[in-house]
PDB file of C-alpha atoms and ligand atoms in Angstrom:
ATOM      1  CA  MET A  25      70.919  81.746  65.321  1.00 94.00           C
ATOM      2  CA  GLN A  26      72.360  78.388  66.174  1.00 97.00           C
ATOM      3  CA  ILE A  27      74.429  78.414  69.735  1.00 98.00           C
ATOM      4  CA  ILE A  28      76.937  75.102  70.227  1.00 98.00           C
ATOM      5  CA  ILE A  29      78.964  75.167  73.695  1.00 98.00           C
ATOM      6  CA  ARG A  30      81.537  72.755  74.676  1.00 98.00           C
ATOM      7  CA  ASP A  31      83.315  72.449  77.690  1.00 98.00           C
ATOM      8  CA  HIS A  32      86.666  73.198  76.266  1.00 98.00           C
ATOM      9  CA  PRO A  33      88.137  75.379  74.024  1.00 98.00           C
ATOM     10  CA  SER A  34      89.987  72.212  72.420  1.00 97.00           C
ATOM     11  CA  GLU A  35      86.563  71.050  71.853  1.00 98.00           C
ATOM     12  CA  VAL A  36      85.260  74.296  70.205  1.00 98.00           C
ATOM     13  CA  ALA A  37      88.525  73.896  67.688  1.00 98.00           C
ATOM     14  CA  GLU A  38      87.732  70.046  66.963  1.00 98.00           C
ATOM     15  CA  LEU A  39      84.460  70.778  66.243  1.00 98.00           C
ATOM     16  CA  ALA A  40      84.779  74.048  63.945  1.00 98.00           C
ATOM     17  CA  ALA A  41      87.311  71.439  62.201  1.00 98.00           C
ATOM     18  CA  ALA A  42      84.848  68.896  62.282  1.00 98.00           C
ATOM     19  CA  LEU A  43      82.500  71.667  60.458  1.00 98.00           C
ATOM     20  CA  VAL A  44      85.136  72.998  58.185  1.00 98.00           C
ATOM     21  CA  ARG A  45      86.063  69.533  56.584  1.00 98.00           C
ATOM     22  CA  ALA A  46      82.472  68.658  56.401  1.00 98.00           C
ATOM     23  CA  GLN A  47      81.811  71.918  54.033  1.00 98.00           C
ATOM     24  CA  ILE A  48      84.961  70.978  51.952  1.00 98.00           C
ATOM     25  CA  LEU A  49      84.334  67.552  51.548  1.00 97.00           C
ATOM     26  CA  ARG A  50      80.841  68.769  50.404  1.00 97.00           C
ATOM     27  CA  LYS A  51      82.282  71.293  48.333  1.00 98.00           C
ATOM     28  CA  PRO A  52      86.244  70.608  47.491  1.00 97.00           C
ATOM     29  CA  GLU A  53      86.417  73.835  45.388  1.00 97.00           C
ATOM     30  CA  CYS A  54      84.014  75.641  48.110  1.00 98.00           C
ATOM     31  CA  VAL A  55      85.076  79.394  49.099  1.00 98.00           C
ATOM     32  CA  LEU A  56      85.966  80.068  52.392  1.00 98.00           C
ATOM     33  CA  GLY A  57      86.160  83.363  54.639  1.00 98.00           C
ATOM     34  CA  LEU A  58      89.375  83.491  57.224  1.00 98.00           C
ATOM     35  CA  ALA A  59      90.097  84.803  60.098  1.00 98.00           C
ATOM     36  CA  THR A  60      92.973  85.627  62.173  1.00 97.00           C
ATOM     37  CA  GLY A  61      93.550  86.898  65.494  1.00 94.00           C
ATOM     38  CA  SER A  62      94.169  84.072  68.423  1.00 95.00           C
ATOM     39  CA  THR A  63      90.686  82.290  68.737  1.00 97.00           C
ATOM     40  CA  PRO A  64      91.037  80.128  65.394  1.00 98.00           C
ATOM     41  CA  VAL A  65      94.545  79.542  65.338  1.00 98.00           C
ATOM     42  CA  PRO A  66      93.684  75.825  67.227  1.00 98.00           C
ATOM     43  CA  LEU A  67      91.082  75.295  64.489  1.00 98.00           C
ATOM     44  CA  TYR A  68      93.808  75.503  61.965  1.00 98.00           C
ATOM     45  CA  GLY A  69      96.167  73.753  64.236  1.00 98.00           C
ATOM     46  CA  ALA A  70      93.588  70.831  63.708  1.00 98.00           C
ATOM     47  CA  LEU A  71      93.000  71.668  60.344  1.00 98.00           C
ATOM     48  CA  ALA A  72      96.652  71.247  58.772  1.00 97.00           C
ATOM     49  CA  ARG A  73      97.165  68.356  61.302  1.00 97.00           C
ATOM     50  CA  MET A  74      94.208  66.900  59.190  1.00 97.00           C
ATOM     51  CA  SER A  75      95.707  67.947  55.869  1.00 97.00           C
ATOM     52  CA  GLU A  76      99.315  66.478  56.788  1.00 95.00           C
ATOM     53  CA  ASP A  77      97.879  63.205  57.925  1.00 96.00           C
ATOM     54  CA  GLY A  78      95.710  63.224  54.521  1.00 96.00           C
ATOM     55  CA  LEU A  79      92.224  63.381  55.889  1.00 96.00           C
ATOM     56  CA  LEU A  80      91.501  66.484  54.252  1.00 97.00           C
ATOM     57  CA  ASP A  81      92.406  68.431  51.112  1.00 97.00           C
ATOM     58  CA  MET A  82      92.126  71.760  50.650  1.00 97.00           C
ATOM     59  CA  SER A  83      94.166  72.092  47.241  1.00 96.00           C
ATOM     60  CA  LEU A  84      90.996  73.325  45.617  1.00 97.00           C
ATOM     61  CA  VAL A  85      89.536  75.796  48.344  1.00 97.00           C
ATOM     62  CA  THR A  86      89.233  78.913  47.519  1.00 98.00           C
ATOM     63  CA  SER A  87      89.687  81.518  50.370  1.00 98.00           C
ATOM     64  CA  TYR A  88      89.058  85.529  51.249  1.00 98.00           C
ATOM     65  CA  ASN A  89      90.792  86.962  54.655  1.00 98.00           C
ATOM     66  CA  LEU A  90      88.384  89.587  56.254  1.00 98.00           C
ATOM     67  CA  ASP A  91      90.917  92.213  56.498  1.00 97.00           C
ATOM     68  CA  GLU A  92      94.767  93.339  56.380  1.00 97.00           C
ATOM     69  CA  TYR A  93      96.276  96.150  58.190  1.00 97.00           C
ATOM     70  CA  VAL A  94      96.939  99.221  55.909  1.00 97.00           C
ATOM     71  CA  GLY A  95     100.733  99.906  55.520  1.00 95.00           C
ATOM     72  CA  LEU A  96     101.858  96.584  55.807  1.00 95.00           C
ATOM     73  CA  ALA A  97     103.513  95.006  53.036  1.00 95.00           C
ATOM     74  CA  ALA A  98     102.693  91.230  52.666  1.00 96.00           C
ATOM     75  CA  ASP A  99     106.037  89.647  53.914  1.00 95.00           C
ATOM     76  CA  HIS A 100     105.880  91.924  57.095  1.00 95.00           C
ATOM     77  CA  PRO A 101     106.255  89.738  60.264  1.00 94.00           C
ATOM     78  CA  GLN A 102     102.889  90.987  62.413  1.00 95.00           C
ATOM     79  CA  SER A 103     100.512  90.843  58.716  1.00 96.00           C
ATOM     80  CA  TYR A 104      98.136  88.847  57.997  1.00 97.00           C
ATOM     81  CA  HIS A 105      99.368  87.679  54.963  1.00 97.00           C
ATOM     82  CA  THR A 106     102.113  86.258  57.192  1.00 97.00           C
ATOM     83  CA  PHE A 107      99.864  85.205  59.938  1.00 97.00           C
ATOM     84  CA  MET A 108      97.966  82.965  57.616  1.00 98.00           C
ATOM     85  CA  ARG A 109     100.930  81.254  55.832  1.00 98.00           C
ATOM     86  CA  GLU A 110     102.209  80.125  59.356  1.00 97.00           C
ATOM     87  CA  HIS A 111      99.265  79.201  61.129  1.00 98.00           C
ATOM     88  CA  LEU A 112      97.403  77.641  57.832  1.00 98.00           C
ATOM     89  CA  PHE A 113      98.225  77.942  54.366  1.00 98.00           C
ATOM     90  CA  ASP A 114     101.650  75.880  54.049  1.00 96.00           C
ATOM     91  CA  ARG A 115     100.673  73.227  56.266  1.00 96.00           C
ATOM     92  CA  ALA A 116      97.398  72.586  54.972  1.00 97.00           C
ATOM     93  CA  GLY A 117      98.309  73.097  51.005  1.00 94.00           C
ATOM     94  CA  VAL A 118      96.267  75.741  50.157  1.00 95.00           C
ATOM     95  CA  ARG A 119      97.341  77.229  47.201  1.00 92.00           C
ATOM     96  CA  PRO A 120      98.779  80.742  47.501  1.00 92.00           C
ATOM     97  CA  ASP A 121      96.836  82.008  43.843  1.00 96.00           C
ATOM     98  CA  GLN A 122      93.776  80.637  45.808  1.00 97.00           C
ATOM     99  CA  ALA A 123      94.133  82.115  48.984  1.00 98.00           C
ATOM    100  CA  HIS A 124      93.215  85.927  49.069  1.00 98.00           C
ATOM    101  CA  LEU A 125      93.820  88.664  51.475  1.00 98.00           C
ATOM    102  CA  PRO A 126      93.424  92.222  50.933  1.00 98.00           C
ATOM    103  CA  ASP A 127      96.876  94.161  50.541  1.00 98.00           C
ATOM    104  CA  GLY A 128      97.386  96.464  53.224  1.00 97.00           C
ATOM    105  CA  ALA A 129     100.272  97.948  51.634  1.00 97.00           C
ATOM    106  CA  ALA A 130      98.199  98.958  47.887  1.00 97.00           C
ATOM    107  CA  GLY A 131      98.973 102.718  47.283  1.00 95.00           C
ATOM    108  CA  ASN A 132      95.138 103.404  46.804  1.00 97.00           C
ATOM    109  CA  PRO A 133      93.021 101.657  49.757  1.00 97.00           C
ATOM    110  CA  ASP A 134      89.715 102.664  48.589  1.00 97.00           C
ATOM    111  CA  ALA A 135      90.431 101.056  45.061  1.00 98.00           C
ATOM    112  CA  GLU A 136      91.934  97.970  46.497  1.00 98.00           C
ATOM    113  CA  CYS A 137      88.874  97.454  48.556  1.00 98.00           C
ATOM    114  CA  ILE A 138      86.378  97.943  45.430  1.00 98.00           C
ATOM    115  CA  ARG A 139      88.902  95.310  44.167  1.00 98.00           C
ATOM    116  CA  TYR A 140      88.890  92.967  46.765  1.00 98.00           C
ATOM    117  CA  GLU A 141      84.954  92.964  46.949  1.00 98.00           C
ATOM    118  CA  ALA A 142      84.648  93.145  43.377  1.00 98.00           C
ATOM    119  CA  GLU A 143      86.728  89.714  43.301  1.00 98.00           C
ATOM    120  CA  ILE A 144      84.963  88.228  46.162  1.00 98.00           C
ATOM    121  CA  LYS A 145      81.668  88.641  44.014  1.00 98.00           C
ATOM    122  CA  ALA A 146      83.598  87.078  40.670  1.00 98.00           C
ATOM    123  CA  ALA A 147      84.460  83.928  43.142  1.00 98.00           C
ATOM    124  CA  GLY A 148      80.543  82.904  43.305  1.00 98.00           C
ATOM    125  CA  GLY A 149      80.935  84.870  46.654  1.00 98.00           C
ATOM    126  CA  ILE A 150      81.399  82.804  50.224  1.00 98.00           C
ATOM    127  CA  ASP A 151      80.276  79.787  51.422  1.00 98.00           C
ATOM    128  CA  LEU A 152      81.331  79.373  55.070  1.00 98.00           C
ATOM    129  CA  GLN A 153      82.740  81.964  56.612  1.00 98.00           C
ATOM    130  CA  ILE A 154      84.857  81.223  59.904  1.00 98.00           C
ATOM    131  CA  LEU A 155      84.856  84.700  62.355  1.00 98.00           C
ATOM    132  CA  GLY A 156      86.148  85.655  66.065  1.00 98.00           C
ATOM    133  CA  ILE A 157      84.397  88.950  67.536  1.00 98.00           C
ATOM    134  CA  GLY A 158      86.654  91.316  69.252  1.00 95.00           C
ATOM    135  CA  LEU A 159      85.712  92.844  72.997  1.00 93.00           C
ATOM    136  CA  ASN A 160      83.558  95.173  71.319  1.00 94.00           C
ATOM    137  CA  GLY A 161      81.812  93.746  68.864  1.00 97.00           C
ATOM    138  CA  HIS A 162      83.655  93.752  65.740  1.00 96.00           C
ATOM    139  CA  ILE A 163      83.721  91.233  63.049  1.00 98.00           C
ATOM    140  CA  GLY A 164      86.095  92.012  60.997  1.00 97.00           C
ATOM    141  CA  PHE A 165      87.875  95.144  61.709  1.00 95.00           C
ATOM    142  CA  ASN A 166      83.967  96.452  61.557  1.00 96.00           C
ATOM    143  CA  GLU A 167      84.284  98.679  64.888  1.00 94.00           C
ATOM    144  CA  PRO A 168      81.092  99.591  66.381  1.00 95.00           C
ATOM    145  CA  SER A 169      79.472 102.495  64.619  1.00 95.00           C
ATOM    146  CA  GLU A 170      76.714 105.018  63.570  1.00 96.00           C
ATOM    147  CA  SER A 171      75.878 102.509  60.992  1.00 96.00           C
ATOM    148  CA  PHE A 172      76.359  98.907  59.380  1.00 96.00           C
ATOM    149  CA  SER A 173      79.498  99.086  56.449  1.00 94.00           C
ATOM    150  CA  LYS A 174      78.475  97.788  53.437  1.00 95.00           C
ATOM    151  CA  GLN A 175      81.012  96.541  51.217  1.00 97.00           C
ATOM    152  CA  THR A 176      84.871  95.988  51.862  1.00 98.00           C
ATOM    153  CA  CYS A 177      86.581  99.475  53.146  1.00 97.00           C
ATOM    154  CA  ALA A 178      89.142 101.340  54.928  1.00 97.00           C
ATOM    155  CA  VAL A 179      88.727 101.828  58.712  1.00 96.00           C
ATOM    156  CA  GLU A 180      90.367 103.333  61.832  1.00 94.00           C
ATOM    157  CA  LEU A 181      90.853 101.492  64.790  1.00 93.00           C
ATOM    158  CA  THR A 182      89.673 102.078  67.904  1.00 90.00           C
ATOM    159  CA  GLN A 183      91.421 102.317  70.507  1.00 92.00           C
ATOM    160  CA  SER A 184      90.393  99.103  72.117  1.00 85.00           C
ATOM    161  CA  THR A 185      91.116  97.282  69.445  1.00 87.00           C
ATOM    162  CA  LEU A 186      94.367  98.891  69.296  1.00 92.00           C
ATOM    163  CA  GLN A 187      95.034  98.019  72.796  1.00 90.00           C
ATOM    164  CA  ALA A 188      94.143  94.415  72.070  1.00 87.00           C
ATOM    165  CA  ASN A 189      97.092  94.570  68.748  1.00 88.00           C
ATOM    166  CA  ARG A 190      99.783  96.035  71.021  1.00 91.00           C
ATOM    167  CA  ARG A 191     100.798  92.766  72.459  1.00 90.00           C
ATOM    168  CA  PHE A 192     101.897  91.357  68.712  1.00 89.00           C
ATOM    169  CA  PHE A 193     104.378  94.944  68.257  1.00 91.00           C
ATOM    170  CA  GLY A 194     107.554  95.602  69.508  1.00 89.00           C
ATOM    171  CA  SER A 195     106.057  99.509  70.711  1.00 90.00           C
ATOM    172  CA  ASP A 196     102.583 101.370  70.611  1.00 90.00           C
ATOM    173  CA  GLU A 197     104.167 103.793  67.356  1.00 90.00           C
ATOM    174  CA  GLU A 198     104.260  99.980  65.327  1.00 91.00           C
ATOM    175  CA  VAL A 199     100.112  99.292  66.013  1.00 93.00           C
ATOM    176  CA  PRO A 200      98.599  99.962  63.050  1.00 95.00           C
ATOM    177  CA  ARG A 201      96.023 102.313  62.695  1.00 96.00           C
ATOM    178  CA  ARG A 202      94.389 101.336  59.961  1.00 97.00           C
ATOM    179  CA  ALA A 203      92.378  98.240  58.337  1.00 97.00           C
ATOM    180  CA  LEU A 204      91.224  96.950  54.961  1.00 98.00           C
ATOM    181  CA  THR A 205      87.895  95.043  55.911  1.00 98.00           C
ATOM    182  CA  MET A 206      85.802  92.961  54.566  1.00 98.00           C
ATOM    183  CA  GLY A 207      82.465  95.311  55.123  1.00 98.00           C
ATOM    184  CA  ILE A 208      79.331  93.512  57.211  1.00 98.00           C
ATOM    185  CA  GLY A 209      77.338  93.553  53.914  1.00 98.00           C
ATOM    186  CA  THR A 210      80.096  91.253  52.571  1.00 98.00           C
ATOM    187  CA  ILE A 211      79.814  89.179  56.160  1.00 98.00           C
ATOM    188  CA  PHE A 212      76.228  89.142  55.748  1.00 98.00           C
ATOM    189  CA  GLY A 213      76.383  87.963  52.494  1.00 98.00           C
ATOM    190  CA  ALA A 214      78.259  84.749  53.405  1.00 98.00           C
ATOM    191  CA  ARG A 215      76.019  81.501  52.685  1.00 98.00           C
ATOM    192  CA  GLU A 216      77.227  80.040  55.962  1.00 98.00           C
ATOM    193  CA  ILE A 217      78.608  81.469  59.296  1.00 98.00           C
ATOM    194  CA  LEU A 218      80.706  79.988  62.306  1.00 98.00           C
ATOM    195  CA  LEU A 219      81.658  82.335  65.216  1.00 98.00           C
ATOM    196  CA  ILE A 220      83.602  81.132  67.331  1.00 98.00           C
ATOM    197  CA  ALA A 221      84.530  82.660  70.889  1.00 98.00           C
ATOM    198  CA  VAL A 222      86.094  81.395  73.800  1.00 98.00           C
ATOM    199  CA  GLY A 223      87.350  82.294  77.192  1.00 98.00           C
ATOM    200  CA  ALA A 224      85.548  84.313  80.613  1.00 98.00           C
ATOM    201  CA  GLY A 225      86.608  87.438  78.599  1.00 97.00           C
ATOM    202  CA  LYS A 226      84.215  87.310  75.784  1.00 98.00           C
ATOM    203  CA  ALA A 227      81.273  86.241  78.233  1.00 98.00           C
ATOM    204  CA  ASP A 228      79.710  89.759  77.553  1.00 98.00           C
ATOM    205  CA  ILE A 229      79.737  90.851  74.369  1.00 98.00           C
ATOM    206  CA  ILE A 230      78.626  87.310  73.182  1.00 98.00           C
ATOM    207  CA  ARG A 231      75.124  88.075  76.013  1.00 98.00           C
ATOM    208  CA  ARG A 232      75.053  91.284  74.280  1.00 98.00           C
ATOM    209  CA  THR A 233      75.445  89.995  70.259  1.00 98.00           C
ATOM    210  CA  VAL A 234      72.739  87.033  70.904  1.00 98.00           C
ATOM    211  CA  ARG A 235      70.477  88.608  73.588  1.00 98.00           C
ATOM    212  CA  GLY A 236      70.847  92.929  72.762  1.00 98.00           C
ATOM    213  CA  ASP A 237      69.371  95.100  69.716  1.00 98.00           C
ATOM    214  CA  ILE A 238      70.761  94.755  66.494  1.00 98.00           C
ATOM    215  CA  THR A 239      72.443  97.239  66.548  1.00 98.00           C
ATOM    216  CA  PRO A 240      76.125  98.588  64.363  1.00 98.00           C
ATOM    217  CA  GLN A 241      77.302  99.863  68.476  1.00 98.00           C
ATOM    218  CA  VAL A 242      77.974  96.105  68.311  1.00 98.00           C
ATOM    219  CA  PRO A 243      78.748  95.072  65.008  1.00 98.00           C
ATOM    220  CA  ALA A 244      78.261  91.221  65.691  1.00 98.00           C
ATOM    221  CA  SER A 245      74.892  92.002  66.623  1.00 98.00           C
ATOM    222  CA  VAL A 246      73.508  92.095  63.058  1.00 98.00           C
ATOM    223  CA  LEU A 247      74.174  88.005  62.736  1.00 98.00           C
ATOM    224  CA  GLN A 248      70.722  87.942  64.717  1.00 98.00           C
ATOM    225  CA  LEU A 249      69.587  87.766  61.333  1.00 98.00           C
ATOM    226  CA  HIS A 250      71.693  85.820  59.135  1.00 98.00           C
ATOM    227  CA  PRO A 251      70.129  82.648  57.974  1.00 97.00           C
ATOM    228  CA  ASN A 252      72.268  80.829  58.976  1.00 98.00           C
ATOM    229  CA  THR A 253      74.740  81.236  61.416  1.00 98.00           C
ATOM    230  CA  ARG A 254      76.274  79.533  64.244  1.00 98.00           C
ATOM    231  CA  LEU A 255      77.468  80.590  67.428  1.00 98.00           C
ATOM    232  CA  LEU A 256      80.549  77.894  68.735  1.00 98.00           C
ATOM    233  CA  LEU A 257      81.353  78.478  72.241  1.00 98.00           C
ATOM    234  CA  ASP A 258      83.315  77.429  75.532  1.00 98.00           C
ATOM    235  CA  ARG A 259      81.214  76.736  78.650  1.00 98.00           C
ATOM    236  CA  GLU A 260      83.314  80.594  80.147  1.00 98.00           C
ATOM    237  CA  ALA A 261      82.382  82.370  76.813  1.00 98.00           C
ATOM    238  CA  ALA A 262      78.827  81.535  76.642  1.00 98.00           C
ATOM    239  CA  SER A 263      78.490  81.802  80.710  1.00 98.00           C
ATOM    240  CA  ALA A 264      76.070  85.130  80.763  1.00 98.00           C
ATOM    241  CA  LEU A 265      73.794  83.968  77.926  1.00 96.00           C
TER     242      LEU A 265
HETATM  243  P1  PGA B  29      90.737  87.522  69.289  1.00 65.97           P
HETATM  244  O1  PGA B  29      90.489  88.673  68.398  1.00 65.97           O
HETATM  245  O2  PGA B  29      90.680  85.760  68.339  1.00 65.97           O
HETATM  246  O3  PGA B  29      92.464  87.124  69.572  1.00 65.97           O
HETATM  247  O4  PGA B  29      90.248  87.264  70.528  1.00 65.97           O
HETATM  248  C1  PGA B  29      88.775  88.392  67.591  1.00 65.97           C
HETATM  249  C2  PGA B  29      88.950  89.668  67.155  1.00 65.97           C
HETATM  250  O5  PGA B  29      88.955  90.816  67.347  1.00 65.97           O
HETATM  251  O6  PGA B  29      88.231  89.683  66.077  1.00 65.97           O
END
């Protein structure tokens, strides 16, 4: 793991955007793995601005998002489909037919997971995977568990994640309890990984991810074994290292 630390979250976003842009310049038809959550929002803002200013062309990029809530249709205001359209796809000119997320409204979630996994493989796998990290160490929606998930799968969200997601929904009852997520194996298959974390709240889980045992109880700890992973942190997220 390579660890890069910047003083301020805005510098983290600028560097992350520069790294994504470098990937796209190297290979305009690359496959990106994308994340939702609050962490990548400034990164997507920077990519959108670069595209609007003519400094970046994402028209040939194919993307696969990590996850989607079970039960939310693509046009639901809190779906990750909507999140990605608003924060990145519409503004940066990522073609709708090339921007993929698992279908949370699929009648058969298990079949949808198999389809999604096969589609990523058929696209040649992921060149660069962007990750955030949950307070419990989840990547995608791979929550702490007894084993590392291999492929895209349907998962139950933990109490800590439900609580973290509560702010986006009107009531506790509306917070989805399940999600479809790329597996740890899917994520691990990416040729390059960029995990971004900012803020003091992430300091402890970053310490456990980097310095702790490699264990499915801290899903992100598996990245210690990945040959090409960078952690891009602000001072606060790196403060317990
Ligand atoms: P956050 O979520 O970016 O909103 O902190 C990260 C995650 O849960 O993966």
